[in-house]
mmCIF file of C-alpha atoms in Angstrom:
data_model
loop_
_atom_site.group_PDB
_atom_site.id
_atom_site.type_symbol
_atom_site.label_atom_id
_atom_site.label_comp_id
_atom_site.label_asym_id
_atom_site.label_seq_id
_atom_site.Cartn_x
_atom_site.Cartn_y
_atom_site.Cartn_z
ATOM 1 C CA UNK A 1 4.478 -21.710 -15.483
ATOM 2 C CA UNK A 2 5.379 -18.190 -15.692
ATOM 3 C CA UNK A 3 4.174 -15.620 -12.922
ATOM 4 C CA UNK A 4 1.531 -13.575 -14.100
ATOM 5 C CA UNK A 5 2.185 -9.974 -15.296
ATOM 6 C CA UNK A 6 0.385 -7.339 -12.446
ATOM 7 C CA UNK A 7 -2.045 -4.624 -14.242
ATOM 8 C CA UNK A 8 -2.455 -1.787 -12.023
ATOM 9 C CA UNK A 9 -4.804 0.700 -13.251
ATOM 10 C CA UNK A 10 -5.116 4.410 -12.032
ATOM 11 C CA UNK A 11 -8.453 5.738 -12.339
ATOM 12 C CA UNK A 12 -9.825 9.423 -11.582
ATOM 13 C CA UNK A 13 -12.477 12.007 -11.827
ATOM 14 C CA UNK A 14 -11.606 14.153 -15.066
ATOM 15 C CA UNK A 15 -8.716 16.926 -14.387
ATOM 16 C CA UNK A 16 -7.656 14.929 -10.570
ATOM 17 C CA UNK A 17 -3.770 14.649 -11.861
ATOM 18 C CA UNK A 18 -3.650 10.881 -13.087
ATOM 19 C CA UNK A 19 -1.612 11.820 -15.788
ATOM 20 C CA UNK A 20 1.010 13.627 -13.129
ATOM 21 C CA UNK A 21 0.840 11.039 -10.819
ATOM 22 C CA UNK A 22 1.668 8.430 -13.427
ATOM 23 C CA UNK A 23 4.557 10.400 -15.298
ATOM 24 C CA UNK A 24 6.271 10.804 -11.834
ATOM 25 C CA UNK A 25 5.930 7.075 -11.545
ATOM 26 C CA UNK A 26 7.273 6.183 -14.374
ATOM 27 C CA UNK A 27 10.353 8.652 -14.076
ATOM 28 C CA UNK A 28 10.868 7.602 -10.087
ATOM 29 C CA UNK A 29 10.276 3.834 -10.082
ATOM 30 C CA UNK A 30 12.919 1.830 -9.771
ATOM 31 C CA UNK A 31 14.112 -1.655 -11.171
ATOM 32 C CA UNK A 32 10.378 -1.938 -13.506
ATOM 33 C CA UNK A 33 10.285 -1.708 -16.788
ATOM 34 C CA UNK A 34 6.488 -0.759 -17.806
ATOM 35 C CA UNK A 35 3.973 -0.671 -20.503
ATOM 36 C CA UNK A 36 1.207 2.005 -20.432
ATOM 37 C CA UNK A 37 -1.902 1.644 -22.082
ATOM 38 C CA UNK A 38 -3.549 5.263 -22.225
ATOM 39 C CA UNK A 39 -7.489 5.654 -22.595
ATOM 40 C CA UNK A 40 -8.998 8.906 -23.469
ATOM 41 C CA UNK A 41 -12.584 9.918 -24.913
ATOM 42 C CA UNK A 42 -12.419 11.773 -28.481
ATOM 43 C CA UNK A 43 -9.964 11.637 -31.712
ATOM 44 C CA UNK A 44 -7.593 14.144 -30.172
ATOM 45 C CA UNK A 45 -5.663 12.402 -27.351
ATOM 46 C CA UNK A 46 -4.088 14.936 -24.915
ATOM 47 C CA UNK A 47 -2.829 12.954 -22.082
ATOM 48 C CA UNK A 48 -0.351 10.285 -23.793
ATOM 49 C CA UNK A 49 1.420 13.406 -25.023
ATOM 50 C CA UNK A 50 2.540 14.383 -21.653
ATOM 51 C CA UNK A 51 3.862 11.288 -20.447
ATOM 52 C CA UNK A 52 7.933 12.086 -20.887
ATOM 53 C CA UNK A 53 9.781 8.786 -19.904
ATOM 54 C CA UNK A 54 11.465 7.575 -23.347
ATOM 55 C CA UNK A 55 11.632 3.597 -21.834
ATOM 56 C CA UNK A 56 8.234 2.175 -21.969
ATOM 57 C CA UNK A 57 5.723 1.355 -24.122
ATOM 58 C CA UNK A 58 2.838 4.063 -24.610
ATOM 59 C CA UNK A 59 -0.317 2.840 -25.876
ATOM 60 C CA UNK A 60 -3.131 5.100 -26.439
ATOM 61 C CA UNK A 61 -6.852 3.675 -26.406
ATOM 62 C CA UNK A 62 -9.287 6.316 -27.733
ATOM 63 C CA UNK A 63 -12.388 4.888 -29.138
ATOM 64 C CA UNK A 64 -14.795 5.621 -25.872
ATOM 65 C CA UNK A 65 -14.276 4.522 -22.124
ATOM 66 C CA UNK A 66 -12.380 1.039 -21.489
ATOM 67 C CA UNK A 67 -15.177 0.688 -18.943
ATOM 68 C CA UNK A 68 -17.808 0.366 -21.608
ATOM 69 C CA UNK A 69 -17.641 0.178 -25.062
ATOM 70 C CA UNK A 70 -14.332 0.143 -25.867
ATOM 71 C CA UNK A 71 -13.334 -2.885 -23.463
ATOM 72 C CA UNK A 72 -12.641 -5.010 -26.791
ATOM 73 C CA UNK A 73 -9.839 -2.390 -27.797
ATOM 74 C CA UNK A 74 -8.648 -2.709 -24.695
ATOM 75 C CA UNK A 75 -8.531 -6.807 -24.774
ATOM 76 C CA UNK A 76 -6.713 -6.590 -28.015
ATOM 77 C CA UNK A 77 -4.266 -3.941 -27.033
ATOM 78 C CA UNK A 78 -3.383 -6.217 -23.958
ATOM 79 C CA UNK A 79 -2.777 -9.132 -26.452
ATOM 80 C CA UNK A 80 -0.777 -7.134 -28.403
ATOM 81 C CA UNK A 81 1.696 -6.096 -25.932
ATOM 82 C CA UNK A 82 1.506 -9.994 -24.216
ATOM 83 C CA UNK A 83 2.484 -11.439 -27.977
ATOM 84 C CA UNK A 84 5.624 -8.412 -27.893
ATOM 85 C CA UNK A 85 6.475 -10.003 -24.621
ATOM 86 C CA UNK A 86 7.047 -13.057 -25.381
ATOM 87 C CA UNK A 87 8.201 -12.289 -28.725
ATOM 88 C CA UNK A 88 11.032 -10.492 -26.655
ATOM 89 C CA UNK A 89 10.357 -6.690 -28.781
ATOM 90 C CA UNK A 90 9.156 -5.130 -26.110
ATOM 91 C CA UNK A 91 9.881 -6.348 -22.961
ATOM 92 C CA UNK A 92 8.114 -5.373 -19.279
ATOM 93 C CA UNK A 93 7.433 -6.115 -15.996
ATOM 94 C CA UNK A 94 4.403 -4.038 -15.538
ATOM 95 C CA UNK A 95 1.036 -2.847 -17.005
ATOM 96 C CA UNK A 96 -0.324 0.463 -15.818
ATOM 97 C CA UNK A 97 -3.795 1.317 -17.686
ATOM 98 C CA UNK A 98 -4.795 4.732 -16.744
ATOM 99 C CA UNK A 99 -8.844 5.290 -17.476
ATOM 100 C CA UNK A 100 -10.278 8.058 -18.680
ATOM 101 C CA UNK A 101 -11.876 10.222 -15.845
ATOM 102 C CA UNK A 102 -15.511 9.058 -16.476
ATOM 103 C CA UNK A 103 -14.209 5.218 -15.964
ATOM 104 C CA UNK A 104 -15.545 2.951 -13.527
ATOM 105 C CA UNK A 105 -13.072 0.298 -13.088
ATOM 106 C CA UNK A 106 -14.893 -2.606 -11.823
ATOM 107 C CA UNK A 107 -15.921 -3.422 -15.473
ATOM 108 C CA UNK A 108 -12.333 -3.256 -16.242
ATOM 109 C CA UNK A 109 -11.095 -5.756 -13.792
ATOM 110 C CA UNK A 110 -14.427 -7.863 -14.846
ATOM 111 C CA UNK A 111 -12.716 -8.154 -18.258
ATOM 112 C CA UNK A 112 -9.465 -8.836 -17.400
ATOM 113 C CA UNK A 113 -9.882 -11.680 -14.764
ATOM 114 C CA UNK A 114 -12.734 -13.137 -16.782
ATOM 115 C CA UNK A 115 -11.329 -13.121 -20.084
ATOM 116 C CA UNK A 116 -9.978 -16.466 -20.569
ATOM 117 C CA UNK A 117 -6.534 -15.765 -22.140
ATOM 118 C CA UNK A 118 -6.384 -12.425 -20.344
ATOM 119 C CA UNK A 119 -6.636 -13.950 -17.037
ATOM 120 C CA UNK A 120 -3.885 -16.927 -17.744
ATOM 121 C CA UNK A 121 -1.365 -14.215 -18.218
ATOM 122 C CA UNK A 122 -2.282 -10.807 -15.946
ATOM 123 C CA UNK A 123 -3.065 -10.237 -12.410
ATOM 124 C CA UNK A 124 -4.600 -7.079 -10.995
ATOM 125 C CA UNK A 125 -1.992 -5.729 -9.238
ATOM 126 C CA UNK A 126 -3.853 -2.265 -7.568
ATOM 127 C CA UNK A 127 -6.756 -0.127 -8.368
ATOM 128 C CA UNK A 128 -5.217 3.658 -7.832
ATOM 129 C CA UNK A 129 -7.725 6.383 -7.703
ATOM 130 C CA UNK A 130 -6.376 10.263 -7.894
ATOM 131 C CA UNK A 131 -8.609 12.213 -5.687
ATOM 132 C CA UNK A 132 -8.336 16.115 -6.711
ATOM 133 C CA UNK A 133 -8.043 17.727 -3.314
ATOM 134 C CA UNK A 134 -9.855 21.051 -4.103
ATOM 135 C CA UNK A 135 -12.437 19.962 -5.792
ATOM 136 C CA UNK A 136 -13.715 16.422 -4.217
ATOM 137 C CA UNK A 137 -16.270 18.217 -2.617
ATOM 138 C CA UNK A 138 -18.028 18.805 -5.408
ATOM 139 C CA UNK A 139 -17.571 16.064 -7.269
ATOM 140 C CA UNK A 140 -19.007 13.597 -4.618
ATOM 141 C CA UNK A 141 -22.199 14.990 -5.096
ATOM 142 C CA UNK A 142 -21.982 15.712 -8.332
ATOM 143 C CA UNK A 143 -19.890 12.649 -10.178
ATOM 144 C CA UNK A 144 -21.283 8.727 -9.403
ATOM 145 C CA UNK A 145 -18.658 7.494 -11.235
ATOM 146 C CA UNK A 146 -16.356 9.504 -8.468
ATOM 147 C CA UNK A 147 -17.662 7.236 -5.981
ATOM 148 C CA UNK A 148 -17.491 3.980 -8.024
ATOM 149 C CA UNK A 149 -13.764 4.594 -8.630
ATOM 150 C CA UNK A 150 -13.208 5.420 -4.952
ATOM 151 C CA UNK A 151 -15.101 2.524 -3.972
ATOM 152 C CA UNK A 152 -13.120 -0.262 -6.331
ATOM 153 C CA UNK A 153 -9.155 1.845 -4.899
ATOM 154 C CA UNK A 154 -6.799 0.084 -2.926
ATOM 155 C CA UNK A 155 -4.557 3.237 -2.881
ATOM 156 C CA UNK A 156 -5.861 6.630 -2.941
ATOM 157 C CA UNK A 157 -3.748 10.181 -3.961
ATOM 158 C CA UNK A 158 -4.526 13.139 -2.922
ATOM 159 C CA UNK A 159 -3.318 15.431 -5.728
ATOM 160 C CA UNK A 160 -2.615 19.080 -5.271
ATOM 161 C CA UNK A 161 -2.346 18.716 -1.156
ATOM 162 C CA UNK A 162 0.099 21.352 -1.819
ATOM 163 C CA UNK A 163 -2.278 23.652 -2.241
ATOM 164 C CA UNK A 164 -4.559 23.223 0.567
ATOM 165 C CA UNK A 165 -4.278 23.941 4.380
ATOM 166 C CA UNK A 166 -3.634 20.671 6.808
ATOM 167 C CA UNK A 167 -7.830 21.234 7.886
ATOM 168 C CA UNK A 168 -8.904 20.827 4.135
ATOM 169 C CA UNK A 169 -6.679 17.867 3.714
ATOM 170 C CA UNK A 170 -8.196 16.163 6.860
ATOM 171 C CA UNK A 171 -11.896 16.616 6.084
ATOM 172 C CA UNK A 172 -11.450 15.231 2.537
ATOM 173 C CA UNK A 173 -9.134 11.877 3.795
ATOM 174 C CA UNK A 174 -12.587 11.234 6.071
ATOM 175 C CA UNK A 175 -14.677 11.820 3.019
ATOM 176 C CA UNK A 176 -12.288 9.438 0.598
ATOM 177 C CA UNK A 177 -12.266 7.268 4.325
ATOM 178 C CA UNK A 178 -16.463 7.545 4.765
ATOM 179 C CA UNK A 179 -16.565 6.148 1.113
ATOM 180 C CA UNK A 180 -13.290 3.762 1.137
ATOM 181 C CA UNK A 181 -12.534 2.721 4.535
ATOM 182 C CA UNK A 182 -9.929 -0.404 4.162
ATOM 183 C CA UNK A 183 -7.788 1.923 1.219
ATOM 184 C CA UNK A 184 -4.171 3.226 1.853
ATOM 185 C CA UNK A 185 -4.032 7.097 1.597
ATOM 186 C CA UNK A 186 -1.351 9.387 0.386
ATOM 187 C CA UNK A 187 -0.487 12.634 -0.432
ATOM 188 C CA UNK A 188 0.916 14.003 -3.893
ATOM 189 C CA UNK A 189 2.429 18.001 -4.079
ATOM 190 C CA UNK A 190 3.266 18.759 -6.859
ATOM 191 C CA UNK A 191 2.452 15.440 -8.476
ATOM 192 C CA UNK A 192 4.973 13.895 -6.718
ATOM 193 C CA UNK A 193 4.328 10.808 -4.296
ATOM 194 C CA UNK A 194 5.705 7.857 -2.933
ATOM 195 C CA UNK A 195 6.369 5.246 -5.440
ATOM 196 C CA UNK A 196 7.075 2.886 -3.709
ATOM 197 C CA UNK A 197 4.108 3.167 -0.934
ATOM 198 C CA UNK A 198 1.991 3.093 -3.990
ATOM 199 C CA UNK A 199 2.801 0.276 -6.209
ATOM 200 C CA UNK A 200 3.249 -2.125 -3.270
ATOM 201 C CA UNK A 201 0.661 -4.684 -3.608
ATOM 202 C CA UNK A 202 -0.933 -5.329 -0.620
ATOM 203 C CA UNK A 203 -3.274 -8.184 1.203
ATOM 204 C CA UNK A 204 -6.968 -7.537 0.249
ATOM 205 C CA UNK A 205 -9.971 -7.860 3.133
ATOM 206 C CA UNK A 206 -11.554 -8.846 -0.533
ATOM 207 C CA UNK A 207 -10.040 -10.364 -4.151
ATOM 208 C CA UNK A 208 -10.812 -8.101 -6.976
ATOM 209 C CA UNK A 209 -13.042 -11.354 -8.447
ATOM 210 C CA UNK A 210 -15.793 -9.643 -6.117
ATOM 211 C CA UNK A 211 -16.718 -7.486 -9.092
ATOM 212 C CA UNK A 212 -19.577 -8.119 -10.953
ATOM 213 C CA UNK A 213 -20.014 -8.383 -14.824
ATOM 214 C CA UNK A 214 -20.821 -4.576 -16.496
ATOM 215 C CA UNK A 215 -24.256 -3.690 -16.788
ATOM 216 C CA UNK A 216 -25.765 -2.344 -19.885
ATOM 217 C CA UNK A 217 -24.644 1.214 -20.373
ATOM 218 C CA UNK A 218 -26.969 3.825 -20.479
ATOM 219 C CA UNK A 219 -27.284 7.594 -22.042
ATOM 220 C CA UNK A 220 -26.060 10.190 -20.277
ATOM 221 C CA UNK A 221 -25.908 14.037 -20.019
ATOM 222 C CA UNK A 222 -21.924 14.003 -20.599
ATOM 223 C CA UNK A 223 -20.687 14.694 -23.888
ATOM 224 C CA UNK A 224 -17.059 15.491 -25.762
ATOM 225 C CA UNK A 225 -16.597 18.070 -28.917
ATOM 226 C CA UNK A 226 -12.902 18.841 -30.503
ATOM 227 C CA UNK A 227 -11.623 21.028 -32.561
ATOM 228 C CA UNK A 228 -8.448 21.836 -34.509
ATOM 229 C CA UNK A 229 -7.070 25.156 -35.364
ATOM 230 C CA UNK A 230 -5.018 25.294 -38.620
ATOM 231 C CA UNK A 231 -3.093 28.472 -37.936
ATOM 232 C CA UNK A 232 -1.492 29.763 -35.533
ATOM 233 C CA UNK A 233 -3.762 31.365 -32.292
ATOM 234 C CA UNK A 234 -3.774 34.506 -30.210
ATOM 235 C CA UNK A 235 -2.917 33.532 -27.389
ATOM 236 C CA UNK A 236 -4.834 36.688 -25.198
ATOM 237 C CA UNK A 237 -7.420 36.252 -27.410
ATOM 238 C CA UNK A 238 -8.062 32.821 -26.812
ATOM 239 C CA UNK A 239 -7.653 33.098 -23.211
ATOM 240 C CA UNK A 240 -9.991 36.070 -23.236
ATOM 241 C CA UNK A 241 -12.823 33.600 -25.208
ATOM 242 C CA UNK A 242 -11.806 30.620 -22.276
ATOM 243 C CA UNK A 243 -11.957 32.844 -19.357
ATOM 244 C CA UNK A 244 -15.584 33.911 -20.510
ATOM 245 C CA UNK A 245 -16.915 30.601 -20.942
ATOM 246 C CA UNK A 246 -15.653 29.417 -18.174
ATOM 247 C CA UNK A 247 -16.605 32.422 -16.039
ATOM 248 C CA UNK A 248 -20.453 31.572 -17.412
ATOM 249 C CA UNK A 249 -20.204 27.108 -17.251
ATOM 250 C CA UNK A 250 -17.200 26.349 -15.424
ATOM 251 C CA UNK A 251 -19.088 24.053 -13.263
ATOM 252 C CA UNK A 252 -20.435 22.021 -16.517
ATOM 253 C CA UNK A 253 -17.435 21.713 -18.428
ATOM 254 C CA UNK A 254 -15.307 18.571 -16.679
ATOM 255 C CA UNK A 255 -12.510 18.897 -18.569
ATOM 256 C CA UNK A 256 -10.942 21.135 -21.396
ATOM 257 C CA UNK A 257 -7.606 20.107 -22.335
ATOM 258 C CA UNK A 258 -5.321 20.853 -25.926
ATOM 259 C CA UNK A 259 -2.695 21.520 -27.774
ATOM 260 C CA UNK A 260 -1.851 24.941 -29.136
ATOM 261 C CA UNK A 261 0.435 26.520 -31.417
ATOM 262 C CA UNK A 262 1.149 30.039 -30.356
ATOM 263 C CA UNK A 263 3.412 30.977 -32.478
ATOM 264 C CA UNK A 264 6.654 29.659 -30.652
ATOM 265 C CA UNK A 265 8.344 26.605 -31.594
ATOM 266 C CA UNK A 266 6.658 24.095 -29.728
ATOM 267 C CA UNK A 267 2.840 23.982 -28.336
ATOM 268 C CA UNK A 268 1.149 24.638 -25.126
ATOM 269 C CA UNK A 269 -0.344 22.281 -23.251
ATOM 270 C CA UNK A 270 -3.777 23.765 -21.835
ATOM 271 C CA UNK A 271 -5.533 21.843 -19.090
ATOM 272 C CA UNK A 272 -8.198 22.755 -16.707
ATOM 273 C CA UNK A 273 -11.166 21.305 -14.520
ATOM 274 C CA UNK A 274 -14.566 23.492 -14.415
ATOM 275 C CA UNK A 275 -13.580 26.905 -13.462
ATOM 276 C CA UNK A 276 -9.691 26.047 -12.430
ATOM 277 C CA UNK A 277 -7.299 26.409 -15.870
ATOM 278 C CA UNK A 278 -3.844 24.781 -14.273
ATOM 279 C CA UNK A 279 -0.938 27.076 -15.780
ATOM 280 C CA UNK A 280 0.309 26.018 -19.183
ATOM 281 C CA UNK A 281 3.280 23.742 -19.837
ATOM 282 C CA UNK A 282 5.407 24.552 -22.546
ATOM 283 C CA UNK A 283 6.281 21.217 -24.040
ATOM 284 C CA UNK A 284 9.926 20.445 -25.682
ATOM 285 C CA UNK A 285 8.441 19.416 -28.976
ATOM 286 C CA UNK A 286 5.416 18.533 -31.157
ATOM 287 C CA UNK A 287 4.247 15.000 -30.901
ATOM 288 C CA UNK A 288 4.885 13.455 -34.201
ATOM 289 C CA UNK A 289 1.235 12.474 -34.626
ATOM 290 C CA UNK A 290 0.227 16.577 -33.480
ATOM 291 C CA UNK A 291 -0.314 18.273 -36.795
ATOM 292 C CA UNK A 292 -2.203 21.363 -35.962
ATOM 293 C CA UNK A 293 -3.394 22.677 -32.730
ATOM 294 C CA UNK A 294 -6.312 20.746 -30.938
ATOM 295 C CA UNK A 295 -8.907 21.412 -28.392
ATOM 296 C CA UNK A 296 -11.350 19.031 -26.626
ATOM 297 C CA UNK A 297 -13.974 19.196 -24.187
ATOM 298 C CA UNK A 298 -16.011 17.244 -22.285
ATOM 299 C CA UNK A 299 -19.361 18.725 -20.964
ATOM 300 C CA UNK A 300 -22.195 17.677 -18.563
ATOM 301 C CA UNK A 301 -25.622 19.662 -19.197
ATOM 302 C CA UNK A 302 -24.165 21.847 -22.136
ATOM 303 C CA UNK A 303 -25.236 21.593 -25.796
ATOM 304 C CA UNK A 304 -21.754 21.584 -27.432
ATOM 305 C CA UNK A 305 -22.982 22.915 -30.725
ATOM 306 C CA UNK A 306 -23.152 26.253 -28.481
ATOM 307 C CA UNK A 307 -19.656 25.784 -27.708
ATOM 308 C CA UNK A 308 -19.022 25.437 -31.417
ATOM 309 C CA UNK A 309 -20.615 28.335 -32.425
ATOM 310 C CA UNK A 310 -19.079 30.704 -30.138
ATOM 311 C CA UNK A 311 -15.635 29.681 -30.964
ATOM 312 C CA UNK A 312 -16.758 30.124 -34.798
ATOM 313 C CA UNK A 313 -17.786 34.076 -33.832
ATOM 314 C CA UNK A 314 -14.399 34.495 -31.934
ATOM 315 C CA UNK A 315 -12.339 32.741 -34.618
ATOM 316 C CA UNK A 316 -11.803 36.914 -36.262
ATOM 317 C CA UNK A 317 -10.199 37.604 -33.163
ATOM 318 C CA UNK A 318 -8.145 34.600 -32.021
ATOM 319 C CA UNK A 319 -6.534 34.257 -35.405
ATOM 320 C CA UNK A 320 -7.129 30.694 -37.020
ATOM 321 C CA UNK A 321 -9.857 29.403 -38.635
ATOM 322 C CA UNK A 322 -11.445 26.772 -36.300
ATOM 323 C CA UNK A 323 -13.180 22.990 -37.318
ATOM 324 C CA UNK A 324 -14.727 20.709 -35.682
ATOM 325 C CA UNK A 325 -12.871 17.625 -34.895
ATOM 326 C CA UNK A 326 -14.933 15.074 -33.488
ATOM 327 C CA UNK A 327 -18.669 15.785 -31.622
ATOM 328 C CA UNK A 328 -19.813 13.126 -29.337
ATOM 329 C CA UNK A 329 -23.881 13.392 -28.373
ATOM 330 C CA UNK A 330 -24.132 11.783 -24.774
ATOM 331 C CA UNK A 331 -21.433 9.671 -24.289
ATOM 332 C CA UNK A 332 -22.624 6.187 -23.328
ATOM 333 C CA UNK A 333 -21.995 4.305 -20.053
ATOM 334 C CA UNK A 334 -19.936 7.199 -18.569
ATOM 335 C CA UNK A 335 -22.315 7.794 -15.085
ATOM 336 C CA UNK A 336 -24.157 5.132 -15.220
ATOM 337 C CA UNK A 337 -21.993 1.715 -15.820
#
């Protein structure tokens, strides 16, 4: 019998650098060849976009959290790449599933080692969790889902620790330690890390079979709203608009991420968590599935339909008419599966 195929899955609060982490992976690990399945909440998927490395196979999983109700897309996206394994047209040695940030990924390794044909042919290889070093703080009291995926991590990054003085680091390894005791921590600056420290699989005190089927998901107070933008944008215009909301809700809105087209002859990437917008990346080209320029943003406490409507009364100023993508009214199982 064949060895079974390792899954390793890299979970994170919204914004903690999972996407960083796991492009520098896939660019710095050596003798793998990997498939990436990509899950992200709304129509407009940001993060697959940014993932550069040309060899593996990108798969992009957008119909809600893989924790909750979109674990069947994930099941037949996994059979899908197993049948192009075997089938020899697409050949790998390695899963990574990155979750969105409101993921808990117990559920997710439920599914996989329960799952009868699932199980025959995939292992759980390591649950990675991207700890955002300047904001974990906050989002342990704030985020139960940000202790969930800490909990469930063999490995745990500590993104941005460029950023931060040797004190700050310390205090939040004993908070990530108070929570996590038994996981392996390291350090990413810049979004880069230690590959090979982090994919090694390691003996567990416990197998991942501990976890427990999902639970029924329940309502919460986190919601998503996108937009596209058919025209070009001002870019100091917009920026003006984003600096304003933020300045009055940063600590509500999770995650705003997008596309843009400025006018030069490839987009933006925007990204930013609460009050923090990281500096834009100027990609090399438009995705081929980009057409226009898209925004998305997901909220905790705010009516997006305010959100909406002020980007309708800036839309004079900023330069493109704006429409509403996709609106999701309290996301299901994202706090409380």
């Amino acid at each position: 019998m064949n060895a079974k195929i390792p899954i390793t899955i890299i979970t994170g609060c919204l914004g903690s650098g999972k996407t960083t982490v796991l492009n520098y992976l896939l660019q710095n690990a050596e003798h793998e060849r990997f498939a990436v399945v990509v899950n992200e909440f709304g129509k407009a998927g940001v993060d697959h976009h940014l993932l550069s490395s040309s060899e593996e196979k990108i798969s992009l999983v957008n119909s809600g959290c893989v924790c909750c109700n979109a674990r069947e897309d994930l099941e037949e996206e996994l059979k899908q790449l197993l049948f192009a394994h075997e089938q020899q047209t697409n050949i790998f040695d390695h899963i990574i599933i990155e979750t969105t940030g409101l993921a808990d990924p117990s559920p997710i390794v439920y599914t996989i080692l329960h799952h009868p044909m699932l199980s025959n042919h995939f292992s759980i290889n390591l649950i990675i969790t991207t700890v955002d070093i300047q904001n974990a703080s906050i989002q342990v009291k704030r985020s139960p889902e940000f202790v969930k995926q800490l909990s469930a991590s063999d490995r745990v990054v500590l993104t941005k620790a460029d950023l931060v003085n040797e004190e700050e680091k310390m205090r939040i390894q004993t908070l990530v330690q108070s929570i996590q005791p038994v996981a392996h921590v390291v350090e990413a600056h810049n979004g880069k890390t230690d590959t090979e420290a982090l994919l090694q699989p390691l003996e567990r005190a416990h197998p991942h079979s501990f976890f427990s089927a999902p639970a029924e998901p329940a309502a919460s107070s986190v919601q998503s709203i996108s937009f596209t933008f058919d025209q070009r944008i001002d870019w100091t215009a917009f920026t003006l608009w984003l600096s304003m909301l933020l300045h009055a809700h940063g600590e509500n809105v999770l995650r705003v991420k997008g596309l843009l087209n400025t006018g030069e002859d490839f987009p933006v990437s925007l990204n930013g968590v609460q009050h923090l917008i990281h500096p834009p990346e100027h990609l090399q080209e438009w995705p081929e599935d980009a057409v226009d320029s898209y925004l998305v943003f997901i909220l905790r406490d705010i009516n997006p339909q305010l959100i909406q409507q002020s980007l309708s009364v800036f839309q004079r100023y900023i330069g493109s008419d704006v429409e509403l993508l996709e609106y999701r009214e309290q996301i299901e199982g994202s706090l409380n599966n």
